[in-house]
Each structure stands twice: as C-alpha cells, then as structure tokens.
Short mmCIF file of C-alpha atoms in Angstrom, two decimals:
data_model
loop_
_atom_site.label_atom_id
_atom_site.label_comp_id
_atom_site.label_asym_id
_atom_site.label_seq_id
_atom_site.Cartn_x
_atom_site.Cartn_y
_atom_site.Cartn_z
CA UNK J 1 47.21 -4.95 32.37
CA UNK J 2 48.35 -7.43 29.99
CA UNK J 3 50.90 -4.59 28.35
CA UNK J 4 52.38 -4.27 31.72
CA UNK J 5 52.90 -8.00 31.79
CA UNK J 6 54.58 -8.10 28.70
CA UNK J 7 56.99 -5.82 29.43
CA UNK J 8 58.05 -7.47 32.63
CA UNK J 9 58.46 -10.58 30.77
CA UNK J 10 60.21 -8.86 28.41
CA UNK J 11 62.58 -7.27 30.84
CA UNK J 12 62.83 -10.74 32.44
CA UNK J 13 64.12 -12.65 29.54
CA UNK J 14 66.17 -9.84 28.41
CA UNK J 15 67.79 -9.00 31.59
CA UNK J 16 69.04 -12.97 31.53
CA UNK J 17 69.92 -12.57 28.55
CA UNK J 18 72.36 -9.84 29.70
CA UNK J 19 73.45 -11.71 32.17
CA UNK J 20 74.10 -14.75 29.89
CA UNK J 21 76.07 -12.57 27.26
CA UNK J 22 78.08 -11.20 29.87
CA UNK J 23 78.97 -14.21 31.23
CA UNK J 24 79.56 -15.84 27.79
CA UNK J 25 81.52 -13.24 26.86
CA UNK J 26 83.71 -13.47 30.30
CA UNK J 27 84.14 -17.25 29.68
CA UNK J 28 85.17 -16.10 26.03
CA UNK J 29 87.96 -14.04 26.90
CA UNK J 30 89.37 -16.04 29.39
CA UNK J 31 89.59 -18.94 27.51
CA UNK J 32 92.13 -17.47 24.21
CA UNK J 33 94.67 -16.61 27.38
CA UNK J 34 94.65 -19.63 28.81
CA UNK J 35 95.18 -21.64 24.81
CA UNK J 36 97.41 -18.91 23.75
CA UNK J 37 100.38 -20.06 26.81
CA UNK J 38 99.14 -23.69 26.09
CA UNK J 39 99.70 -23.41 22.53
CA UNK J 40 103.08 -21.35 22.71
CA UNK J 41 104.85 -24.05 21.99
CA UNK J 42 103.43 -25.45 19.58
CA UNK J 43 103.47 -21.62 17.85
CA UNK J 44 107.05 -22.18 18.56
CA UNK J 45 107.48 -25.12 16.96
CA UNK J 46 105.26 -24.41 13.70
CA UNK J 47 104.84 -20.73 12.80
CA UNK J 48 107.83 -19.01 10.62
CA UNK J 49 110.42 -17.85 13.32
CA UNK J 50 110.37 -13.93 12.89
CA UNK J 51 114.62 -13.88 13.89
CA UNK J 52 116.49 -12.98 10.61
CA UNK J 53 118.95 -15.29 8.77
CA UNK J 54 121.47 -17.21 10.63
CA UNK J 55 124.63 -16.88 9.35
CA UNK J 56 126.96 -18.29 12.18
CA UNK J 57 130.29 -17.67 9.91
CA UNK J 58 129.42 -13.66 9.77
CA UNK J 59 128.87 -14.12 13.69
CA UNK J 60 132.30 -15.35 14.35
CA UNK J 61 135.31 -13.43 15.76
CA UNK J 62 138.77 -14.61 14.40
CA UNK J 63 139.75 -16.69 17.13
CA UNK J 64 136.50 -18.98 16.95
CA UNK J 65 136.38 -22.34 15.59
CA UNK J 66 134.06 -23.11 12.74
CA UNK J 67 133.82 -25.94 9.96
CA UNK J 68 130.98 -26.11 7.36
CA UNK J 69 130.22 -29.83 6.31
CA UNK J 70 126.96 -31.15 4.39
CA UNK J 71 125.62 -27.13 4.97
CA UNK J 72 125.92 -27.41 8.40
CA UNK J 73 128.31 -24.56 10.43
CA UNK J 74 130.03 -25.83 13.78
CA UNK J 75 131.30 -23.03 15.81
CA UNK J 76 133.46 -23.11 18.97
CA UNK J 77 132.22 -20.53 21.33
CA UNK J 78 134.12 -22.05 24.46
CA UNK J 79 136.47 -24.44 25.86
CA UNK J 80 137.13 -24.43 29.41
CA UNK J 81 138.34 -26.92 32.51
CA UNK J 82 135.24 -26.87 35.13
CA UNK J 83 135.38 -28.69 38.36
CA UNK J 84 134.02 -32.40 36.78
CA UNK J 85 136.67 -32.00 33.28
CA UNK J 86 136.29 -29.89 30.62
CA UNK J 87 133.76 -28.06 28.79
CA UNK J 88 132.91 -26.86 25.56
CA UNK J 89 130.34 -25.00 23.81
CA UNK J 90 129.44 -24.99 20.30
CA UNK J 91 126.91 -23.61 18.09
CA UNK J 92 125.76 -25.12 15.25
CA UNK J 93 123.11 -24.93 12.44
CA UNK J 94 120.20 -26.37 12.30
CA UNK J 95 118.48 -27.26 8.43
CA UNK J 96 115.04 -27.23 9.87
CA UNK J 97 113.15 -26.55 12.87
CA UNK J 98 113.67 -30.16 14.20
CA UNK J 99 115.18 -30.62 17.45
CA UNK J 100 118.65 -30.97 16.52
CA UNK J 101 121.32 -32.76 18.95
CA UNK J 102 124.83 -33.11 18.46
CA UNK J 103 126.94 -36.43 18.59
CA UNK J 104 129.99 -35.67 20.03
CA UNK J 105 133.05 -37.32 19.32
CA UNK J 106 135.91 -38.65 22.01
CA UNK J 107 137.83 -36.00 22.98
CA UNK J 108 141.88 -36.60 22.74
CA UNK J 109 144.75 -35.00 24.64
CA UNK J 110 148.61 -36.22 25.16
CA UNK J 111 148.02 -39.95 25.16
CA UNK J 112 144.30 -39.98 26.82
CA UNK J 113 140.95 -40.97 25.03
CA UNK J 114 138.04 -39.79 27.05
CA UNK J 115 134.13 -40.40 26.02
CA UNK J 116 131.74 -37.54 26.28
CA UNK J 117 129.74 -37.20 29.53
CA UNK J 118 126.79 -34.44 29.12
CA UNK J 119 125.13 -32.31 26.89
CA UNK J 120 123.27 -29.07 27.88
CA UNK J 121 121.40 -26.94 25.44
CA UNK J 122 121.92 -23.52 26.11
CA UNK J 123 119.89 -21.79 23.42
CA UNK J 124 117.67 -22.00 20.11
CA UNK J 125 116.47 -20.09 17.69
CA UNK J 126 113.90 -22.37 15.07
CA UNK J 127 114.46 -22.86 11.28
CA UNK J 128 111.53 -21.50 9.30
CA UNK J 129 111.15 -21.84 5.57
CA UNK J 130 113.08 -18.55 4.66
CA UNK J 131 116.00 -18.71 7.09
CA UNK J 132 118.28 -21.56 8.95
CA UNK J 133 118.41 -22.12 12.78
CA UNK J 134 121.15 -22.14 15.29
CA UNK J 135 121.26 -24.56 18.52
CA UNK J 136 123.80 -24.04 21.38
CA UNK J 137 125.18 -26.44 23.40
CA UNK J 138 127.68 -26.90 26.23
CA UNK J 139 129.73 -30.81 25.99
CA UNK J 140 131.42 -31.88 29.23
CA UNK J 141 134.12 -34.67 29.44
CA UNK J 142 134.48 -35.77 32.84
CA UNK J 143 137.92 -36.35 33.95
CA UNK J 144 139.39 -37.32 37.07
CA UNK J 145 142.97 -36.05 36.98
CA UNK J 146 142.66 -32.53 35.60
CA UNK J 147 146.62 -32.06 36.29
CA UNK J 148 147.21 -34.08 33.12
CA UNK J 149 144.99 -32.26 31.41
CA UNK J 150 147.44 -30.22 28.07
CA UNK J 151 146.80 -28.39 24.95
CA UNK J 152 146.24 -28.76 22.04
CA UNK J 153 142.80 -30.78 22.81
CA UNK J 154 141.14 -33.04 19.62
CA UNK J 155 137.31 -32.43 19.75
CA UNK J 156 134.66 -33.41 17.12
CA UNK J 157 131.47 -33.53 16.32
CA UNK J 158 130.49 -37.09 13.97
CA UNK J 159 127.27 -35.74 13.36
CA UNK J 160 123.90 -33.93 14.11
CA UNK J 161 120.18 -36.45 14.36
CA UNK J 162 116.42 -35.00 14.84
CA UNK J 163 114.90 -37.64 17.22
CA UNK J 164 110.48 -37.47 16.26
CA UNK J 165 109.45 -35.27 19.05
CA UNK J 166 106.66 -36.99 21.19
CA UNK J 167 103.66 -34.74 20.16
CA UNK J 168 104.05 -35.55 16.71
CA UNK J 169 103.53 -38.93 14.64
CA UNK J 170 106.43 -39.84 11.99
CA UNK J 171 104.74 -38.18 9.66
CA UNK J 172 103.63 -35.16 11.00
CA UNK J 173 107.42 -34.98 12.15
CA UNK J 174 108.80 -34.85 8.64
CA UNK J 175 106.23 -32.48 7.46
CA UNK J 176 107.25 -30.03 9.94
CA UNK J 177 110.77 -30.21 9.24
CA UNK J 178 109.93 -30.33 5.64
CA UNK J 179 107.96 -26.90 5.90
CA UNK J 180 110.73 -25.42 7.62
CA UNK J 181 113.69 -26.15 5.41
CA UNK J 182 114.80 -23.28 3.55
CA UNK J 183 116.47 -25.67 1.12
CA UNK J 184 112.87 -27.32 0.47
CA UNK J 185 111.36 -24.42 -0.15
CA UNK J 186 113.89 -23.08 -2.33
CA UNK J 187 113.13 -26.09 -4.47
CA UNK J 188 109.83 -26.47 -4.03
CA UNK J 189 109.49 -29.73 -2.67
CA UNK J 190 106.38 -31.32 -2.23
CA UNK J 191 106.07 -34.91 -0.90
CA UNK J 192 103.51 -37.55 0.69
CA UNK J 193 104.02 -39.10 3.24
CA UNK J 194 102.64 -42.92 4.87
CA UNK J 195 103.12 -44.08 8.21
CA UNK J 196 104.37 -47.54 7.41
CA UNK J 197 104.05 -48.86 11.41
CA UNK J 198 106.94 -48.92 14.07
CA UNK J 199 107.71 -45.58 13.45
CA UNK J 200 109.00 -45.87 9.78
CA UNK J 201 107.52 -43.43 7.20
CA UNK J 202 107.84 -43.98 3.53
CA UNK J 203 108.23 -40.83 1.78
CA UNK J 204 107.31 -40.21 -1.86
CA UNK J 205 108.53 -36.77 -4.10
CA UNK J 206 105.11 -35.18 -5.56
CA UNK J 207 106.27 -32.02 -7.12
CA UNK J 208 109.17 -29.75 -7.00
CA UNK J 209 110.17 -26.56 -8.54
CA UNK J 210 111.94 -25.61 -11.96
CA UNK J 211 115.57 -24.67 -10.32
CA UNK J 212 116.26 -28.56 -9.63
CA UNK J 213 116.05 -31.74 -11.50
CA UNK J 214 113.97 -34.74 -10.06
CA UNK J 215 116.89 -36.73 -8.80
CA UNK J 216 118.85 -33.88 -6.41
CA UNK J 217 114.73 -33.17 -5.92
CA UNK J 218 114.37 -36.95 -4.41
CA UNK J 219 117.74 -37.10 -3.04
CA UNK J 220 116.85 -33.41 -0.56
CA UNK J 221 114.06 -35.19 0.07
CA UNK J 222 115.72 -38.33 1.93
CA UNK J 223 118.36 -36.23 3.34
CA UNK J 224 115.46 -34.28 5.08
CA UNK J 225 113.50 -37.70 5.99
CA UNK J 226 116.17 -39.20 7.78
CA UNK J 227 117.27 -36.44 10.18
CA UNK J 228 120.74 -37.55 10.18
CA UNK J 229 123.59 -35.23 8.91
CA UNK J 230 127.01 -37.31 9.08
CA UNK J 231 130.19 -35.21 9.68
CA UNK J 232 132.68 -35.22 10.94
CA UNK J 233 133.53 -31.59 12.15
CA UNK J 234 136.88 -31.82 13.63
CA UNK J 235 138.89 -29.50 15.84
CA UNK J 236 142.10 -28.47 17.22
CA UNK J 237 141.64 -26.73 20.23
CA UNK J 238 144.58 -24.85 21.65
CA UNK J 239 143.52 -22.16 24.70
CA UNK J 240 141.48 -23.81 27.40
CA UNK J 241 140.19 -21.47 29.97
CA UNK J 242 139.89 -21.84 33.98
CA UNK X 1 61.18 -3.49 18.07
CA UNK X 2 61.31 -5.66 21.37
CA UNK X 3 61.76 -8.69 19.99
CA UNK X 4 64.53 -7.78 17.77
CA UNK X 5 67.05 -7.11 21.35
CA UNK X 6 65.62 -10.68 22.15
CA UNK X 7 66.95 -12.24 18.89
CA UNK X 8 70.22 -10.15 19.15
CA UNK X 9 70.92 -10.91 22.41
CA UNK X 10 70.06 -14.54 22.03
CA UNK X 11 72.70 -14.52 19.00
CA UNK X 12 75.17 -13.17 21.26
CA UNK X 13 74.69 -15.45 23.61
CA UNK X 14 74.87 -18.28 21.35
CA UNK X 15 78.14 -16.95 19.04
CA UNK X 16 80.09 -16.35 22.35
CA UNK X 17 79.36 -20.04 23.68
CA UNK X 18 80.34 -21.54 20.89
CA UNK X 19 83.47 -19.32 20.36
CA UNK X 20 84.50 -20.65 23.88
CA UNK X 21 84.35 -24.17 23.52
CA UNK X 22 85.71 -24.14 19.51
CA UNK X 23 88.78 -22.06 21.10
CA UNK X 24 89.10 -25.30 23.22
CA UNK X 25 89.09 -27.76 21.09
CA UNK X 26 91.66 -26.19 18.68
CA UNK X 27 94.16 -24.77 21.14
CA UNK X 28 94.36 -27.64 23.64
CA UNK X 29 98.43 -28.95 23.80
CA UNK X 30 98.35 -32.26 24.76
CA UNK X 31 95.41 -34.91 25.59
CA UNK X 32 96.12 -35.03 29.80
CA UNK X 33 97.27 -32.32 32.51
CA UNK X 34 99.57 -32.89 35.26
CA UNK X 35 97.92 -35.82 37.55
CA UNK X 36 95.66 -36.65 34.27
CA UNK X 37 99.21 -37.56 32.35
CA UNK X 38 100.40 -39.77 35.45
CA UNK X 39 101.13 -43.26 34.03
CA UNK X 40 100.53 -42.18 30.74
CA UNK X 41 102.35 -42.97 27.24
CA UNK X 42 103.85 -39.53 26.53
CA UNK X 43 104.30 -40.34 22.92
CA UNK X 44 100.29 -40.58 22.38
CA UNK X 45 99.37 -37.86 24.59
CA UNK X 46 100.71 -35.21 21.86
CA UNK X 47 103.01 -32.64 24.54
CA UNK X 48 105.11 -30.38 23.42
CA UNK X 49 108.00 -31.00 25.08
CA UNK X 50 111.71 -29.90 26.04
CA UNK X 51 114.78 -31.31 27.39
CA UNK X 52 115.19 -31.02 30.93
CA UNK X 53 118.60 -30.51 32.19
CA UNK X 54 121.46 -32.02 30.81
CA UNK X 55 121.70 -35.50 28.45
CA UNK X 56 123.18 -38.24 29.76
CA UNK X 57 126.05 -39.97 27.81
CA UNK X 58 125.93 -43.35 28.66
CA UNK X 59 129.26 -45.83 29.04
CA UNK X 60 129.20 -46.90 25.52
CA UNK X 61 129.87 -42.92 24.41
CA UNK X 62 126.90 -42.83 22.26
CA UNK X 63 123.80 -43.62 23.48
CA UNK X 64 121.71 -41.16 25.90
CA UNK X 65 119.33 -40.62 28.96
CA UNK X 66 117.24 -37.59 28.94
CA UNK X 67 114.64 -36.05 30.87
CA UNK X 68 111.49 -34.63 29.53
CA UNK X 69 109.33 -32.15 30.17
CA UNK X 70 105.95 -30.69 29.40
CA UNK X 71 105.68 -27.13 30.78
CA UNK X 72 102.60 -25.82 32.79
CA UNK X 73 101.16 -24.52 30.01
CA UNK X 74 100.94 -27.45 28.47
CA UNK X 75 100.58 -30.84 29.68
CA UNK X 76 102.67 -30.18 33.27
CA UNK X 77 104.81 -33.86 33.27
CA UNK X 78 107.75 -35.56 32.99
CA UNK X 79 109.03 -38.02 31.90
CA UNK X 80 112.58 -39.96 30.85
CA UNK X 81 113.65 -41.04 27.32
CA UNK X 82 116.33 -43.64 26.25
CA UNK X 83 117.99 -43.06 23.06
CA UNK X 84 119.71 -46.63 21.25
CA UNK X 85 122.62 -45.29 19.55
CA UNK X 86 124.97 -47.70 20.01
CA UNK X 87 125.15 -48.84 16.44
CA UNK X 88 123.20 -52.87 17.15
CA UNK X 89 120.47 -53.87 18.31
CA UNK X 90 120.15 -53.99 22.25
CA UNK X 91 117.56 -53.89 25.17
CA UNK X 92 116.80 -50.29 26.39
CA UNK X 93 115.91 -49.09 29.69
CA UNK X 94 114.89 -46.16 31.43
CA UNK X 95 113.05 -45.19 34.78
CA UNK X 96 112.37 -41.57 35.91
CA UNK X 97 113.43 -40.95 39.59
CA UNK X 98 111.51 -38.35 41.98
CA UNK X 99 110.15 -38.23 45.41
CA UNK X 100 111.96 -38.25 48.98
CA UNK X 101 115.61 -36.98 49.11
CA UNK X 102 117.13 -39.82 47.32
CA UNK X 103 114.88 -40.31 44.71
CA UNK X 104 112.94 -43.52 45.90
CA UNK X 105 109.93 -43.65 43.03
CA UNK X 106 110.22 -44.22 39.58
CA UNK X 107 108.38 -44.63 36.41
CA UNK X 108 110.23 -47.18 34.31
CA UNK X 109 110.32 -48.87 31.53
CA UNK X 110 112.53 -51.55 29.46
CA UNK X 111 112.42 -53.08 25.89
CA UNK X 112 110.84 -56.66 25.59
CA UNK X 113 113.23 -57.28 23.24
CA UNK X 114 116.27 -55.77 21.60
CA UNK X 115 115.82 -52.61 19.25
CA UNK X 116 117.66 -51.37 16.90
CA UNK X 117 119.87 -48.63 16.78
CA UNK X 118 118.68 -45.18 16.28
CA UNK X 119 115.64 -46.32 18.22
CA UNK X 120 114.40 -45.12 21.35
CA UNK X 121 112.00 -45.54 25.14
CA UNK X 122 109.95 -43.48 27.08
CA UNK X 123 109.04 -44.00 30.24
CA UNK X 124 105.11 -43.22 31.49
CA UNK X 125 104.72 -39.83 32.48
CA UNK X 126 104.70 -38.53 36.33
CA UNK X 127 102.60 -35.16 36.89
CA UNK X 128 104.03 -31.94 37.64
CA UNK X 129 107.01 -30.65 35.55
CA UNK X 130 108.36 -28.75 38.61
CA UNK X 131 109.23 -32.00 40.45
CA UNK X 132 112.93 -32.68 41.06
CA UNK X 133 113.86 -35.90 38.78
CA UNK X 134 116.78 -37.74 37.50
CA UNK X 135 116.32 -39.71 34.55
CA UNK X 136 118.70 -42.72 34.54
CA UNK X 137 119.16 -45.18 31.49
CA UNK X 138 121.07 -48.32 30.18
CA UNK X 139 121.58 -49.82 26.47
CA UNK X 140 122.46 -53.44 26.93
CA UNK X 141 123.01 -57.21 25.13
CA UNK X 142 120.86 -58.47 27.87
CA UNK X 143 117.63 -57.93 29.24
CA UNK X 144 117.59 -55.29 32.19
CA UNK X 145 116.07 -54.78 35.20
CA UNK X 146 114.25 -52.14 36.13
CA UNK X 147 114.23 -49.82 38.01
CA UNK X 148 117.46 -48.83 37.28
CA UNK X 149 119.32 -47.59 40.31
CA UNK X 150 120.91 -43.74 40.72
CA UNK X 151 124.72 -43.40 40.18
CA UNK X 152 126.35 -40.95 37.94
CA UNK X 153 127.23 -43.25 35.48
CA UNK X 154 123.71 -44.28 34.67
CA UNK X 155 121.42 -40.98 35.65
CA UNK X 156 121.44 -37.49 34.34
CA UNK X 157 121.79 -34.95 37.19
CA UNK X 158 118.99 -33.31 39.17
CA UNK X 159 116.45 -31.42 36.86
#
C-alpha cells in the first residue's frame, strides 16, 4: 500500500513539475522576443555597425558637390524647387555614432537672403570604432515667389553638433561617441569622465596609444567632448531641378 | 532514481524563472510605456529615441523645434524638444500639439529663466508614438507663454 502511495505522490509532484517547466520555459522564450525589438535600438545605437567603411568621396559621381573640412565630407546629392521653395539634400559624415545634425547656412540667390526652413533626415548608417558614418538629409528654404528664383544658388553648411540624446546622461553620451570614433580608437584614447551638474561633463585623458603624443591625444579628446565640428562647407550650386 | 527527476526538474524550473525575469531587467528600453510615460520627463526615463518628421527652423535661422519619438518597442511616446542656438542666452519654449483636428492639447513647457545657447527643453511626454503631433517652439528675450499656438512659423508639420 504505502509503495503505491508513493508513487502517486511522486507522479503528483512530478507531473507539476512538468507543468511548471513547461510553463517556465514558455514564459522564457517569449520574453528574449519581446527585449530583443525593445532593445533594437539601443543595439543600434551601441554595438559596432556591421556596414563597411564610408567613404562618401569614392561614392560620388562627377557632377556631385563635396567639400572635406575638419574630416568631415559634405556631399550634394540634390537640389531641386518643390512647391514651398527649394530643396536640397546632402550627405555628410558623421565622426561617431552620435546623432549628428547639420546647421545650415542662409541660402543666397540674385540679390535675396533667405533663412533655412526644415530639416528631414532621410537616412543613417552609425559610426562604429573601425569605420565612419554617413547621415542624409533633405534642407528646404521656403520661398514665396519661386519666379525669382535663378542659378547659380550659394548654400552652406556652418557646421555639424551632437545634441546628448535623452536616454543617456552627459557622460554616458560621450562614452558612446568616444567608443565609436574610429579616430579614438586609432589612438587609443582612454578618458574619465564626471558629471559636473547642469549637463556639463568634465573630461580627463587617462591613456592613449604610442602613434600620438599627449597633447593632439587631449586635444581629440575635446574635439570629441564637445560635439561641435565648425565649418563652413560652402557651395555653388548651378542646376536646380523641377 | 525517483528523486533525482524531482531535483532535475525542480532545477529546471528554477533556472528558467530566473532566466525570465534577469532577461527583464537587462533588456528593458526605457523606465515607462505608452500611458506609463504620460507627463513624464523624457530625459530621465532613458528612451531611445528618433526624430519625428521634419525640424523646425525657427525665425532667428538657427534655433529648432523637433518632435520626438519613442517607438513601440520601446517606450511608445512623444514628445517635443527646443534647441537654443541662437548664440545668447534666451527663454525657451516648447509644447507638443495632438488631439482633435486642430490640435487642441498640448504638453508644454518653458524656461524659468534664460539659458544659454547650445542648450535645450523637452516637453513631458504624451503616450502613444502613433499619435498625430506638431511640435511648435520659440527662443525669446522675454519670458513666453505657453502653450504656444500652431502656425507654420512656430510648429513643425504633422508627424
């Protein structure tokens, strides 16, 4: 008798034990699909981008704009009138995966001065630590009077800025861009960083490699802590398209 | 014999349930979720986010109006950011817009004070990023009221 029992306790406690695995193992699996999509961006934003080297100059066809400035390519990939003004896209490096914007410059035609209106991103591929990225963007200039509208067109660009993106702190901001700048890596640049309050972030150099001496080491290193490149990249623009 | 398919199964049980909830903790993008984000400071919640739409240029040719978004992935808002780049220090403003067909509710928000350049808002998150918004901002000497009306001087289009 008492064998018997034992076994149907036995099968008891193992048969909800099944039952328990199973489920476990259910609420296991469902759970890495649901992080992976909430994490994708943030695998976006931090893991080496797997898209080989951008080289914007070798991507250019004769007729395209492009002007290198503090080692950052601007290309002209469009300039058209649209129904609001006019409209031009560029492409443009970017040192680190930070999210780089453009500053655009007043645009100049004839005798007219008009400020720049929008800015649209149209696509991205992230720096990593090996390899640069590329941002593109479309600039409009709204203008009323299109009929006055003549070649050749002035357009720059005074400069490219990485705002702190919202899901970082300042310092986890600069460490991200610093882990993603070829140019760091190259040289090895290592570097603390303190959160100083309001947003400011005082960096300090901590090691850096052979191929550079500590002062272009330390002077990398605030070029990448500020997330400011200063320009200008300036342009002549002579075919508009309708 | 028997007891060893207990222990094993009990182990199972045990690694799988704590797989779960570590997989949690570390994945998790952002502290809130769509109607758990409204009102909230998106700059503490830790989104990913994205523009949304186009950036607004405001009058003085330098400063900007943006909208943000959190995808549905991650924390499933929205909210509107104010860039300062005028070059001094001014008041900031900016106030998301959403709901009926022109836009009637806002989140807002405006500097106390004046900030300098190269510094920036954010309004409070709204829930949802697949509600239609325009994000509308100003950059000013003096203090400004919110919320700041539509027009297509102030307010990035529909996004």
């Amino acid at each position: 008798m008492q064998p018997k029992k034992n076994n149907l306790l036995f099968m008891l406690i193992a048969g909800l034990l099944i039952v328990t695995v199973m489920t476990s193992i259910g609420f296991y699996i469902s759970r890495p699909q649901t992080m992976a999509l909430a994490s994708g961006n943030i695998a976006k934003q931090s893991l080496p981008n797997q898209v080989k080297p951008v080289d914007i100059s070798a991507q250019q066809s004769p007729n395209k704009l492009s002007q290198t400035n503090n080692d950052v390519t601007i290309e002209i990939t469009s300039a058209k009138i649209i129904d609001t003004g006019i409209e031009i896209g560029i492409c443009y490096t970017a040192v680190d995966n930070g999210e780089w914007y453009p500053r655009p410059g007043h645009l100049f035609y004839s005798a007219y001065e008009v400020y720049p209106d929008e800015i649209e991103f149209t696509s991205e591929t992230k720096a990593d630590k090996n390899n640069l990225g590329r941002r593109c963007a479309l600039i409009r200039y709204r203008i009323d009077d299109l009929q006055n509208v003549v070649t050749p067109i002035q357009f720059s660009i005074t400069g490219l800025y990485a705002p702190q993106r919202e899901m970082y702190s300042a310092c986890q901001e600069f460490q991200q861009r610093l882990d993603t700048n070829p140019k760091a890596n190259a040289y090895g640049l290592k570097a603390k960083c303190t959160e100083m309050g309001n947003g400011a972030v005082s960096i300090e150099l901590v090691d850096h490699g052979k191929s550079v001496n500590n002062e272009k080491a330390k002077n990398t290193l605030n070029e990448i802590a500020k997330g400011d490149v200063v320009g200008t990249w300036e342009f002549t623009i002579t075919d508009l398209t309708k | 014999m028997k007891y060893r398919y207990l222990r094993m199964l009990m182990a199972l049980t045990l690694m799988f349930t704590w797989l779960s909830f570590r997989s949690d903790a570390v994945f998790a993008a952002g502290s809130c979720k769509n109607v758990t984000c409204e009102g909230l400071n998106p700059n503490t919640m830790g989104c990913p986010a994205v523009t949304s739409g186009s950036i607004k240029i405001l009058p003085d040719g330098l400063s900007t109006v943006e909208t943000r978004k959190s995808t549905s992935v991650n924390c499933d808002a929205k909210w509107a950011r104010t860039y300062n780049w005028s070059g001094g220090s001014r008041y900031v403003a900016a106030s998301l817009r959403y709901g009926c067909s022109n836009y009637c509710y806002n989140q807002s928000v405006t500097s106390p004070n004046t900030i300098p350049s190269g510094s920036q808002v954010y309004t409070p998150m709204h829930a949802y990023e697949a509600t239609p918004t325009r994000s509308c901002g100003d950059v000013s000497i003096s203090a400004i009221p919110i919320p700041i009306g539509i027009s297509s001087t102030w307010c990035t289009g529909a996004n």
